[in-house]
Coordinates of C-alpha atoms in Angstrom, one line a residue:
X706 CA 52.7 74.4 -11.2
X707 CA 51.3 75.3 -14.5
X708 CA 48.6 77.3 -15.6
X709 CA 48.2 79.4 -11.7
X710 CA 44.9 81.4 -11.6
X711 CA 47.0 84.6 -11.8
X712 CA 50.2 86.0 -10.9
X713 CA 51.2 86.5 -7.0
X714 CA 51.8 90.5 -5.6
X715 CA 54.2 90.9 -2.8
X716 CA 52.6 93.0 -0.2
X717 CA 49.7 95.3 0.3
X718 CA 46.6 94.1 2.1
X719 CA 44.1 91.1 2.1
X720 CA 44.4 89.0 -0.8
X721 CA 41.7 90.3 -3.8
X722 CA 38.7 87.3 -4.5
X723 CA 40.3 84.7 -6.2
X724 CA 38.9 82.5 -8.9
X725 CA 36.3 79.9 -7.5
X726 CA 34.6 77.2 -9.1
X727 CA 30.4 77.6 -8.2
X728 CA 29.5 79.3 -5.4
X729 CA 30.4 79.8 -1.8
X730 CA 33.1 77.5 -1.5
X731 CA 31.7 74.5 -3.8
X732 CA 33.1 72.5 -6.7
X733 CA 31.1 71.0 -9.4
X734 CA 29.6 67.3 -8.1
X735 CA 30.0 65.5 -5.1
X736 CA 33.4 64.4 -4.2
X737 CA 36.8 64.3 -6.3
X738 CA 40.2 64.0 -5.8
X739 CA 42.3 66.8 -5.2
X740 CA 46.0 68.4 -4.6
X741 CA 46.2 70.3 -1.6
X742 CA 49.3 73.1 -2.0
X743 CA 50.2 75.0 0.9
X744 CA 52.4 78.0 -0.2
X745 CA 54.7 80.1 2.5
X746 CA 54.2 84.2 3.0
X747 CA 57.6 84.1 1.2
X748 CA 56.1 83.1 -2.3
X749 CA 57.8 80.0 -1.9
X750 CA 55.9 76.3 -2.0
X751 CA 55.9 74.7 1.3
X752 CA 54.5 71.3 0.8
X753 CA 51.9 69.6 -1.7
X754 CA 49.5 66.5 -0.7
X755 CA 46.8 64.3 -2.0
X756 CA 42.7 64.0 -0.9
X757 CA 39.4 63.9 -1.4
X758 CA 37.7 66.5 -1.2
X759 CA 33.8 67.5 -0.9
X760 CA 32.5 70.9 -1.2
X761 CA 30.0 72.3 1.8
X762 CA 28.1 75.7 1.8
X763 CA 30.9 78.3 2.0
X764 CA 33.5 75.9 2.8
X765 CA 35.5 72.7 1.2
X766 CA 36.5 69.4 3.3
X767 CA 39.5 67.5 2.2
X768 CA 40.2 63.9 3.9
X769 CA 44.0 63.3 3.7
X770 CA 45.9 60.4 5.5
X771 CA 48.9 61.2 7.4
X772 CA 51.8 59.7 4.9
X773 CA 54.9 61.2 6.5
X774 CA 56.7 59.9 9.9
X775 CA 55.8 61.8 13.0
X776 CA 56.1 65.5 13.5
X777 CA 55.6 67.2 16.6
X778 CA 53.1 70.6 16.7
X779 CA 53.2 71.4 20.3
X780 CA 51.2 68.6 22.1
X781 CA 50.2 67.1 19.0
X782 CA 52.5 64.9 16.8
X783 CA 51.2 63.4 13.7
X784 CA 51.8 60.3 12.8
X785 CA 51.5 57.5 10.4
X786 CA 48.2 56.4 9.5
X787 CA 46.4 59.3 10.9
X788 CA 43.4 60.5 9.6
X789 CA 42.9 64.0 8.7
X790 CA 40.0 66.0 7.8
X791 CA 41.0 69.6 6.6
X792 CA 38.3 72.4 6.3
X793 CA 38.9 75.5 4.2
X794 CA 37.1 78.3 3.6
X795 CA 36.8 80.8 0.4
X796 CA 36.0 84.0 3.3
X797 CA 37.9 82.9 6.4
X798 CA 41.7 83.9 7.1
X799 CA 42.2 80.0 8.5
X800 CA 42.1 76.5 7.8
X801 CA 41.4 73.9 10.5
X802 CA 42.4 70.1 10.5
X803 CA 40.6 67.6 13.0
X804 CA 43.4 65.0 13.8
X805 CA 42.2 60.8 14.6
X806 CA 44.2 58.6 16.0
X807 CA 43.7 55.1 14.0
X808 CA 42.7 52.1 16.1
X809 CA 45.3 50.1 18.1
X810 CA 46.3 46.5 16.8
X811 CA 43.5 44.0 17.5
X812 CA 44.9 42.1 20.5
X813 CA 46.4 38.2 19.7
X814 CA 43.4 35.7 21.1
X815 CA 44.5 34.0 23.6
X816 CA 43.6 30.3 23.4
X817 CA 40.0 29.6 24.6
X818 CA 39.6 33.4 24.6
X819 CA 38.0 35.3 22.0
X820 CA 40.0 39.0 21.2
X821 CA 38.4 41.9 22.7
X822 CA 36.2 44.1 20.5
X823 CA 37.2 47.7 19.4
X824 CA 35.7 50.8 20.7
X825 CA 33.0 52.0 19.3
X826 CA 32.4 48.6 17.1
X827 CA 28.6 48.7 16.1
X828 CA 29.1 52.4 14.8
X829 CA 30.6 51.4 11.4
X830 CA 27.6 49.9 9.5
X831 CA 25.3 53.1 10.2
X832 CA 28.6 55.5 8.5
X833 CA 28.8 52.8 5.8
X834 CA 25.2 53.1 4.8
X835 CA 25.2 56.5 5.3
X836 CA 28.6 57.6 2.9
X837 CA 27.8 54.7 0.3
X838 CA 24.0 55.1 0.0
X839 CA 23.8 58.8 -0.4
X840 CA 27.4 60.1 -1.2
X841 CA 26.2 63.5 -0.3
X842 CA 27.1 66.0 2.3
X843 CA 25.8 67.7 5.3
X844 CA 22.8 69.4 4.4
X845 CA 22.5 68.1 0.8
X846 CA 18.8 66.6 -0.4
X847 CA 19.8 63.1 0.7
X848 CA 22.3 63.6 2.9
X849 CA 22.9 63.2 6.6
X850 CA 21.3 65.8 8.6
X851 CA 23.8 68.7 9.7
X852 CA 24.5 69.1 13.3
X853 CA 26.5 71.5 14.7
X854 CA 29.4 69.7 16.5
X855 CA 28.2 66.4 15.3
X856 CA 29.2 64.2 18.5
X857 CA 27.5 61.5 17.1
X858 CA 30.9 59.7 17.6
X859 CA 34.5 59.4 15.7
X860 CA 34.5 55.6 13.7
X861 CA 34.9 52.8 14.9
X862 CA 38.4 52.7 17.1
X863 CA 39.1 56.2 16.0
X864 CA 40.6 58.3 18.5
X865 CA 40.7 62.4 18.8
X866 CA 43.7 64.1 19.5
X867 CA 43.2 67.2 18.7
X868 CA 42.6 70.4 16.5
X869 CA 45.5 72.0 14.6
X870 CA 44.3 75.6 13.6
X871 CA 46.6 77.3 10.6
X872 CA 46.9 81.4 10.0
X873 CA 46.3 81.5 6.2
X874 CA 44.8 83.5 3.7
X875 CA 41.0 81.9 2.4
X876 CA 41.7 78.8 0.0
X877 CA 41.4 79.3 -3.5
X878 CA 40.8 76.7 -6.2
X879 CA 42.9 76.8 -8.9
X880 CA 42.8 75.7 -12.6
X881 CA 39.9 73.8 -12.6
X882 CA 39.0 71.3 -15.5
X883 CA 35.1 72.1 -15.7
X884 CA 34.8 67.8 -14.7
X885 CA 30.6 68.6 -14.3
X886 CA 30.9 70.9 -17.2
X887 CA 32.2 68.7 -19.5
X888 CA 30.1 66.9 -22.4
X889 CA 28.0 64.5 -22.2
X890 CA 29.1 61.0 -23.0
X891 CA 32.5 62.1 -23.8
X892 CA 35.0 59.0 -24.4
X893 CA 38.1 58.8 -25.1
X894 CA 41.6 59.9 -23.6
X895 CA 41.0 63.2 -23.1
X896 CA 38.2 63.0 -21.7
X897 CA 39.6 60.1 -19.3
X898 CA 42.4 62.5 -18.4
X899 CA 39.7 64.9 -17.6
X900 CA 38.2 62.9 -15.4
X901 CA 41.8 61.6 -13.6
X902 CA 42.9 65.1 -13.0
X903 CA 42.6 66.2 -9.2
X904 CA 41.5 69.6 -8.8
X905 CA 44.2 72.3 -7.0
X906 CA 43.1 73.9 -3.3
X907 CA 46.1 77.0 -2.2
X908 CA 46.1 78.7 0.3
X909 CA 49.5 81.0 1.8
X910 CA 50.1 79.8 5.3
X911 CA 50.7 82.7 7.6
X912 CA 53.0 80.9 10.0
X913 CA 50.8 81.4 13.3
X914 CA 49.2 78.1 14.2
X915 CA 47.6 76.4 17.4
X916 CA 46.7 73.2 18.3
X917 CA 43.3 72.6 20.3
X918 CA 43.3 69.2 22.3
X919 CA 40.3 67.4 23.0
X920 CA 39.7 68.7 26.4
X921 CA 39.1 72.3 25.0
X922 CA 42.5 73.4 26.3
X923 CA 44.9 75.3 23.4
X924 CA 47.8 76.9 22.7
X925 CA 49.8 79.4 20.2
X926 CA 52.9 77.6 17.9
X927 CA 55.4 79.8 16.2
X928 CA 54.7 83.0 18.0
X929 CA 58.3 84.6 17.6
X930 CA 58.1 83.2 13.6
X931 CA 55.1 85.0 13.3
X932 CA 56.2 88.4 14.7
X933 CA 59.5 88.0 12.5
X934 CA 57.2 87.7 10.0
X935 CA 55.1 90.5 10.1
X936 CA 58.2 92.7 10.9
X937 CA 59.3 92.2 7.8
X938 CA 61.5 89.4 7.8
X939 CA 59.2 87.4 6.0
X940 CA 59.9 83.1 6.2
X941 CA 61.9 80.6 4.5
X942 CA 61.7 77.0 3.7
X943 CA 62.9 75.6 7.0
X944 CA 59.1 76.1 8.6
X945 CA 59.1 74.1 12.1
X946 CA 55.3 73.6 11.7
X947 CA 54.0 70.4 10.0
X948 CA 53.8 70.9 6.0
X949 CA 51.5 68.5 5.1
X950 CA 50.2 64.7 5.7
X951 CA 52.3 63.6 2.2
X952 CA 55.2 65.4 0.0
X953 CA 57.2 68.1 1.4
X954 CA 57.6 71.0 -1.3
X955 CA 61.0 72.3 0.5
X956 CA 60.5 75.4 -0.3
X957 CA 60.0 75.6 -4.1
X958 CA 61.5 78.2 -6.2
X959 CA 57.6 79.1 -7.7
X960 CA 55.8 82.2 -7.8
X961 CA 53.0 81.7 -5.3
X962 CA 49.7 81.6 -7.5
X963 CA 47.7 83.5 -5.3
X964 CA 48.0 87.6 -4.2
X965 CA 50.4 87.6 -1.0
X966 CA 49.1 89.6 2.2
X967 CA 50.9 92.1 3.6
X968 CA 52.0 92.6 8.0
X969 CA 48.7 94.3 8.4
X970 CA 46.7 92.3 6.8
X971 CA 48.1 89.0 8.6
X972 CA 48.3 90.9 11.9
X973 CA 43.9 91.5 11.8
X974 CA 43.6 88.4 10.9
X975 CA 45.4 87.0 14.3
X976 CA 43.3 89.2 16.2
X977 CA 39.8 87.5 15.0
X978 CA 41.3 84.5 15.4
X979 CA 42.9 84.7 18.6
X980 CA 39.0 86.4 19.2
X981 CA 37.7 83.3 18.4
X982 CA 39.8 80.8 20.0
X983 CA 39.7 82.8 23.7
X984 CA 36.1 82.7 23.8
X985 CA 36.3 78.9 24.0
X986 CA 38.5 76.8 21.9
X987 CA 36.9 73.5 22.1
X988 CA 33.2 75.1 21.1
X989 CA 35.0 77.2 19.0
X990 CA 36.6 74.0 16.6
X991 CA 34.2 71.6 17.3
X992 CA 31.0 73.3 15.7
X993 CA 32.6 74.4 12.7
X994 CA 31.6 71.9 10.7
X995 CA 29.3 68.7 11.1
X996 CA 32.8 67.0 11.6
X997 CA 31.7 63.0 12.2
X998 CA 28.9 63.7 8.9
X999 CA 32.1 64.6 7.0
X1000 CA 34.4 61.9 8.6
X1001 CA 31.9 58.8 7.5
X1002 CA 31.2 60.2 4.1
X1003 CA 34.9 61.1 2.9
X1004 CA 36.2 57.8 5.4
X1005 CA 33.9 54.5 4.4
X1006 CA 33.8 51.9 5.9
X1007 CA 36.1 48.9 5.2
X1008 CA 34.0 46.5 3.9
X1009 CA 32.8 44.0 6.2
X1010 CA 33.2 46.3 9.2
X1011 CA 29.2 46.9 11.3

């Protein structure tokens, strides 16, 4: 973890305004790779894992693939092969990550009989076109139009099951290379390595969580974790929540680089959400972001597929 954006403080209250690249929440360009790290209340690394990741007005999207073997959250379990699509924002004490299902095994034809089709076949050439003609996002000159909620459909086979809602502080990004900023024309290894190096997203997790399923129903995870918490106990590395879709950090002996809230600071900002989440969980998630937009440009198509 070299060269953080500057050095963690125990305590106190909301984290001070980090170090961002651009504006509200965006990165230089369109899309790039990136390391997600997700750091514990404890200063302590909780897990690292790899993306893509697109930057949105106020907001970043990060498409990840579930690498690890299942993990139960309540009544979601992750699994291999899932597809997850994180949003983070620079001003919002949460992260959210929309959890797909991949398709089913195509069934074995029987013979005379042609296999059955996948759901939602037909829907694939329209996301292909649209992520590998424009490559922009939501809202972008040339991009797909942003609509709130964007039921439009998940991809071909895809299926929901569910929300997972994280506590944290708002993601930072850290140690950026300048990749738009750099020359002109630039050649050589360094400038190669430039190009290579993912970009760094933190954010501390503030143990609290809840999943929201696709029928709008939710629920709280870690509720006794999170009072312990905010009574002072503070957290270790043995976090019964799901780190990550790839490497588990294991809790890290490394100074967390970003400012670490305090009780108060976590404790207002499970109020909002808890605000938020009663008033309707499924509206709540689900127009957050133009979610199926994101999901078809950060998710092409396989070739062939429409």
């Amino acid at each position: 973890m070299n060269g953080p954006a500057g050095p963690g403080t125990r305590g106190g209250g909301a984290p001070a305004p980090g170090p961002l690249v651009g504006q509200g929440g965006r990165v230089p360009g369109r899309t790039r790779r990136v390391r997600v790290e997700a750091w514990l209340a404890t200063g302590r690394l909780k897990a690292t894992w790899d993306g893509v990741l697109a930057a949105g007005p106020g907001w970043w999207a990060v498409a990840a693939l579930w690498s690890r073997g299942p993990v139960a959250a309540g009544p979601l379990t992750f699994a291999p092969g899932d597809r997850l699509l994180e949003i983070y924002w620079a001003d919002r004490w949460y992260n959210v990550f929309r959890v797909l299902a991949p398709p089913a095994p195509p069934a074995v034809a029987r013979e005379g009989h042609p296999p059955a089709g996948r759901a939602g076949e037909g829907e694939a050439g329209a996301a292909g076109e649209e992520a590998g003609g424009a490559g922009r996002l939501p809202g972008q000159p040339g991009g797909p139009h942003p609509r709130a909620g964007s039921r439009a459909g998940h991809p071909a086979g895809y299926r929901l099951k569910g929300y997972y809602v994280n506590l944290s502080t708002p993601a930072r990004i850290l140690d950026d290379d300048g990749l738009a900023r750099g020359r002109e024309g630039e050649e050589g290894e360094a400038g190669a390595a430039r190009v290579s190096r993912p970009v760094r997203l933190a954010y501390v997790d503030g143990v609290l969580d809840a999943v929201v399923l696709p029928d709008g129903s939710w629920q709280w995870l870690d509720q006794a974790e999170f009072r312990r918490m905010v009574q002072g106990a503070g957290r270790g590395s043995g976090s019964r929540g799901p780190a990550g879709p790839g490497r588990m950090g294991e809790g890290e002996g490394a100074d967390a680089p970003l400012p670490l809230p305090g009780p108060a600071a976590w404790r207002q900002a499970a109020r909002h959400l808890a605000a938020g989440l009663a008033a309707g969980a499924g509206p709540f998630v689900e127009n957050l972001v133009p979610w199926d937009d994101l999901e078809r440009m950060l998710f092409p198509a396989p070739a062939g597929e429409g």
